[in-house]
Amino acid sequence: SGFPIYLINPDGTGLQPTGLAGYSVDLRPDLLKLAIGGVDGSLYTANVDGPGVLPLGGLGSYPKWSPDGTQLLFIAAGSSTMRNGSSGGGLLSVVNADGTNLRSLGVTASDADWSPAGDRAVLTTFSYESESMAGDLFLIGADGSGLEPLGVQGYCPRWSPDGSRIAYVGHTDEL
């Protein structure tokens, strides 16, 4: 369940309904599969042309394909206070693309992105206590090891394609 998911060419042509619905979506690097977070919390993959829907056995949102297309990073349903001290969001988790080996990385997050090498992720926490509700940014190993604060707060962290920089939306002028 959710909102219709479409594909479109970067020049605005070729609008194509997929026949799928969700709340969040990511396109696999080879462009053949979608990862979808449903409004009801379901997490699944599907072929871009609609068939081949595979439930991943977990509840979550904001799935992100690993650079090699073999795993998904996502925010699992539920919230708690974890080792990074955040509250809100859900557990940052990883699952193989076939639904096997579901595992939590042991931190809460509201958004995350794989590094281009796929060996770690950048994440942002979410805090109800903060007036801006901006979270702290952290790096974490793909296996949940090496949690490292970046010393800034913001939203929507994204790695550069070459892995040399991380872009994010700040909540204040940090310069």
mmCIF file of C-alpha atoms in Angstrom:
data_model
loop_
_atom_site.group_PDB
_atom_site.id
_atom_site.type_symbol
_atom_site.label_atom_id
_atom_site.label_comp_id
_atom_site.label_asym_id
_atom_site.label_seq_id
_atom_site.Cartn_x
_atom_site.Cartn_y
_atom_site.Cartn_z
ATOM 1 C CA SER A 1 0.000 0.000 0.000
ATOM 2 C CA GLY A 2 1.086 3.573 -0.516
ATOM 3 C CA PHE A 3 1.545 6.079 -3.287
ATOM 4 C CA PRO A 4 2.116 5.160 -6.957
ATOM 5 C CA ILE A 5 5.742 4.657 -7.996
ATOM 6 C CA TYR A 6 6.889 5.882 -11.407
ATOM 7 C CA LEU A 7 10.038 5.863 -13.497
ATOM 8 C CA ILE A 8 11.034 8.785 -15.704
ATOM 9 C CA ASN A 9 14.026 9.683 -17.871
ATOM 10 C CA PRO A 10 16.239 12.539 -16.638
ATOM 11 C CA ASP A 11 15.057 14.719 -19.536
ATOM 12 C CA GLY A 12 11.427 14.373 -18.402
ATOM 13 C CA THR A 13 10.386 11.932 -21.110
ATOM 14 C CA GLY A 14 9.309 8.325 -20.811
ATOM 15 C CA LEU A 15 7.058 8.593 -17.760
ATOM 16 C CA GLN A 16 6.238 5.009 -16.830
ATOM 17 C CA PRO A 17 3.969 3.789 -14.031
ATOM 18 C CA THR A 18 5.381 0.663 -12.376
ATOM 19 C CA GLY A 19 2.066 -0.604 -11.006
ATOM 20 C CA LEU A 20 3.711 -0.565 -7.562
ATOM 21 C CA ALA A 21 3.027 1.619 -4.543
ATOM 22 C CA GLY A 22 5.005 2.684 -1.511
ATOM 23 C CA TYR A 23 6.193 5.441 0.776
ATOM 24 C CA SER A 24 9.909 5.353 -0.070
ATOM 25 C CA VAL A 25 11.834 3.880 -2.995
ATOM 26 C CA ASP A 26 15.364 3.302 -4.259
ATOM 27 C CA LEU A 27 16.557 2.067 -7.658
ATOM 28 C CA ARG A 28 19.206 -0.693 -7.698
ATOM 29 C CA PRO A 29 22.498 0.382 -9.346
ATOM 30 C CA ASP A 30 21.893 -1.934 -12.336
ATOM 31 C CA LEU A 31 18.460 -0.270 -12.813
ATOM 32 C CA LEU A 32 16.588 -3.603 -12.809
ATOM 33 C CA LYS A 33 15.018 -3.639 -9.340
ATOM 34 C CA LEU A 34 13.345 -1.291 -6.892
ATOM 35 C CA ALA A 35 13.485 -1.420 -3.099
ATOM 36 C CA ILE A 36 10.244 -0.145 -1.597
ATOM 37 C CA GLY A 37 9.118 0.846 1.877
ATOM 38 C CA GLY A 38 5.325 0.618 2.083
ATOM 39 C CA VAL A 39 3.035 2.935 4.023
ATOM 40 C CA ASP A 40 2.093 -0.062 6.184
ATOM 41 C CA GLY A 41 5.768 -0.575 7.060
ATOM 42 C CA SER A 42 6.326 -3.488 4.671
ATOM 43 C CA LEU A 43 9.702 -3.692 2.996
ATOM 44 C CA TYR A 44 10.090 -5.403 -0.366
ATOM 45 C CA THR A 45 11.851 -5.485 -3.701
ATOM 46 C CA ALA A 46 10.325 -5.680 -7.162
ATOM 47 C CA ASN A 47 11.371 -5.652 -10.787
ATOM 48 C CA VAL A 48 11.133 -2.188 -12.321
ATOM 49 C CA ASP A 49 8.404 -3.429 -14.662
ATOM 50 C CA GLY A 50 6.221 -4.461 -11.696
ATOM 51 C CA PRO A 51 6.315 -8.259 -11.333
ATOM 52 C CA GLY A 52 8.700 -10.187 -9.115
ATOM 53 C CA VAL A 53 7.636 -8.674 -5.789
ATOM 54 C CA LEU A 54 9.676 -10.131 -2.916
ATOM 55 C CA PRO A 55 8.737 -9.277 0.690
ATOM 56 C CA LEU A 56 11.926 -8.939 2.744
ATOM 57 C CA GLY A 57 10.455 -10.135 6.025
ATOM 58 C CA GLY A 58 11.075 -6.925 7.917
ATOM 59 C CA LEU A 59 9.212 -3.743 8.588
ATOM 60 C CA GLY A 60 10.952 -0.542 7.631
ATOM 61 C CA SER A 61 11.343 2.455 5.385
ATOM 62 C CA TYR A 62 13.864 4.417 3.331
ATOM 63 C CA PRO A 63 15.638 1.407 1.798
ATOM 64 C CA LYS A 64 18.958 2.066 0.080
ATOM 65 C CA TRP A 65 20.646 -0.458 -2.212
ATOM 66 C CA SER A 66 24.287 -1.259 -1.511
ATOM 67 C CA PRO A 67 26.606 -0.171 -4.329
ATOM 68 C CA ASP A 68 26.918 -3.784 -5.509
ATOM 69 C CA GLY A 69 23.128 -4.354 -5.324
ATOM 70 C CA THR A 70 23.361 -7.323 -2.932
ATOM 71 C CA GLN A 71 22.066 -5.701 0.281
ATOM 72 C CA LEU A 72 19.649 -3.065 1.511
ATOM 73 C CA LEU A 73 20.232 -0.539 4.273
ATOM 74 C CA PHE A 74 16.973 0.645 5.835
ATOM 75 C CA ILE A 75 15.326 2.153 8.902
ATOM 76 C CA ALA A 76 13.504 -0.630 10.740
ATOM 77 C CA ALA A 77 10.117 0.111 12.273
ATOM 78 C CA GLY A 78 10.089 1.038 15.950
ATOM 79 C CA SER A 79 12.081 3.456 18.033
ATOM 80 C CA SER A 80 14.197 3.338 21.120
ATOM 81 C CA THR A 81 17.232 4.923 22.672
ATOM 82 C CA MET A 82 20.372 3.153 21.518
ATOM 83 C CA ARG A 83 24.128 3.464 21.990
ATOM 84 C CA ASN A 84 24.367 6.728 20.065
ATOM 85 C CA GLY A 85 21.915 8.326 22.565
ATOM 86 C CA SER A 86 19.303 9.204 19.954
ATOM 87 C CA SER A 87 15.578 8.843 20.310
ATOM 88 C CA GLY A 88 12.990 8.486 17.569
ATOM 89 C CA GLY A 89 13.503 7.011 14.130
ATOM 90 C CA GLY A 90 14.134 3.294 13.955
ATOM 91 C CA LEU A 91 16.957 0.808 14.091
ATOM 92 C CA LEU A 92 19.397 1.093 11.210
ATOM 93 C CA SER A 93 19.343 -2.363 9.655
ATOM 94 C CA VAL A 94 20.717 -4.361 6.739
ATOM 95 C CA VAL A 95 19.180 -7.291 4.856
ATOM 96 C CA ASN A 96 20.388 -9.277 1.869
ATOM 97 C CA ALA A 97 18.486 -8.541 -1.345
ATOM 98 C CA ASP A 98 16.866 -11.975 -1.184
ATOM 99 C CA GLY A 99 15.479 -11.289 2.324
ATOM 100 C CA THR A 100 18.030 -13.387 4.216
ATOM 101 C CA ASN A 101 20.441 -12.297 6.956
ATOM 102 C CA LEU A 102 18.323 -9.491 8.429
ATOM 103 C CA ARG A 103 20.390 -7.710 11.074
ATOM 104 C CA SER A 104 20.356 -4.524 13.107
ATOM 105 C CA LEU A 105 23.412 -2.281 13.212
ATOM 106 C CA GLY A 106 22.462 -1.324 16.792
ATOM 107 C CA VAL A 107 21.843 2.407 16.311
ATOM 108 C CA THR A 108 18.721 4.431 15.716
ATOM 109 C CA ALA A 109 18.539 6.605 12.641
ATOM 110 C CA SER A 110 16.089 8.658 10.654
ATOM 111 C CA ASP A 111 18.078 8.474 7.404
ATOM 112 C CA ALA A 112 21.247 6.811 6.132
ATOM 113 C CA ASP A 113 23.300 6.287 2.987
ATOM 114 C CA TRP A 114 25.883 3.673 1.934
ATOM 115 C CA SER A 115 29.430 4.711 1.211
ATOM 116 C CA PRO A 116 30.355 4.115 -2.450
ATOM 117 C CA ALA A 117 32.593 1.213 -1.344
ATOM 118 C CA GLY A 118 29.711 -0.332 0.642
ATOM 119 C CA ASP A 119 31.900 -0.805 3.714
ATOM 120 C CA ARG A 120 30.169 1.800 5.894
ATOM 121 C CA ALA A 121 27.252 4.181 6.075
ATOM 122 C CA VAL A 122 26.561 7.736 7.123
ATOM 123 C CA LEU A 123 23.472 8.199 9.273
ATOM 124 C CA THR A 124 21.531 10.918 10.966
ATOM 125 C CA THR A 125 19.707 10.511 14.228
ATOM 126 C CA PHE A 126 16.399 12.109 15.106
ATOM 127 C CA SER A 127 15.707 13.831 18.377
ATOM 128 C CA TYR A 128 12.341 14.910 19.702
ATOM 129 C CA GLU A 129 14.209 16.871 22.367
ATOM 130 C CA SER A 130 15.895 19.180 19.852
ATOM 131 C CA GLU A 131 13.914 22.294 18.889
ATOM 132 C CA SER A 132 14.980 21.877 15.250
ATOM 133 C CA MET A 133 14.609 18.069 15.449
ATOM 134 C CA ALA A 134 17.942 17.885 13.569
ATOM 135 C CA GLY A 135 20.028 14.868 14.384
ATOM 136 C CA ASP A 136 23.689 14.196 14.845
ATOM 137 C CA LEU A 137 25.579 12.697 11.930
ATOM 138 C CA PHE A 138 27.624 9.514 12.414
ATOM 139 C CA LEU A 139 29.635 7.031 10.390
ATOM 140 C CA ILE A 140 29.227 3.310 11.071
ATOM 141 C CA GLY A 141 30.736 0.150 9.615
ATOM 142 C CA ALA A 142 28.472 -1.989 7.427
ATOM 143 C CA ASP A 143 28.686 -4.625 10.176
ATOM 144 C CA GLY A 144 27.671 -2.152 12.924
ATOM 145 C CA SER A 145 31.203 -1.548 14.184
ATOM 146 C CA GLY A 146 33.108 1.702 14.508
ATOM 147 C CA LEU A 147 30.366 4.196 15.345
ATOM 148 C CA GLU A 148 32.022 7.584 14.810
ATOM 149 C CA PRO A 149 30.388 11.007 15.330
ATOM 150 C CA LEU A 150 31.013 13.607 12.636
ATOM 151 C CA GLY A 151 30.448 16.492 15.070
ATOM 152 C CA VAL A 152 27.626 18.160 13.116
ATOM 153 C CA GLN A 153 23.848 18.103 13.090
ATOM 154 C CA GLY A 154 21.640 17.949 10.034
ATOM 155 C CA TYR A 155 19.422 15.934 7.727
ATOM 156 C CA CYS A 156 19.645 13.799 4.580
ATOM 157 C CA PRO A 157 23.339 12.842 4.552
ATOM 158 C CA ARG A 158 24.582 11.609 1.160
ATOM 159 C CA TRP A 159 27.991 10.339 0.057
ATOM 160 C CA SER A 160 29.663 11.747 -3.041
ATOM 161 C CA PRO A 161 30.068 9.144 -5.800
ATOM 162 C CA ASP A 162 33.845 8.979 -5.195
ATOM 163 C CA GLY A 163 33.468 8.713 -1.396
ATOM 164 C CA SER A 164 35.565 11.797 -0.685
ATOM 165 C CA ARG A 165 32.768 13.989 0.735
ATOM 166 C CA ILE A 166 29.424 13.805 2.532
ATOM 167 C CA ALA A 167 26.723 16.345 1.763
ATOM 168 C CA TYR A 168 23.925 17.082 4.237
ATOM 169 C CA VAL A 169 21.316 19.695 5.008
ATOM 170 C CA GLY A 170 22.321 21.698 8.080
ATOM 171 C CA HIS A 171 19.849 23.166 10.524
ATOM 172 C CA THR A 172 21.963 26.229 11.380
ATOM 173 C CA ASP A 173 24.858 28.163 9.919
ATOM 174 C CA GLU A 174 27.745 25.952 11.078
ATOM 175 C CA LEU A 175 30.514 27.941 9.387
#
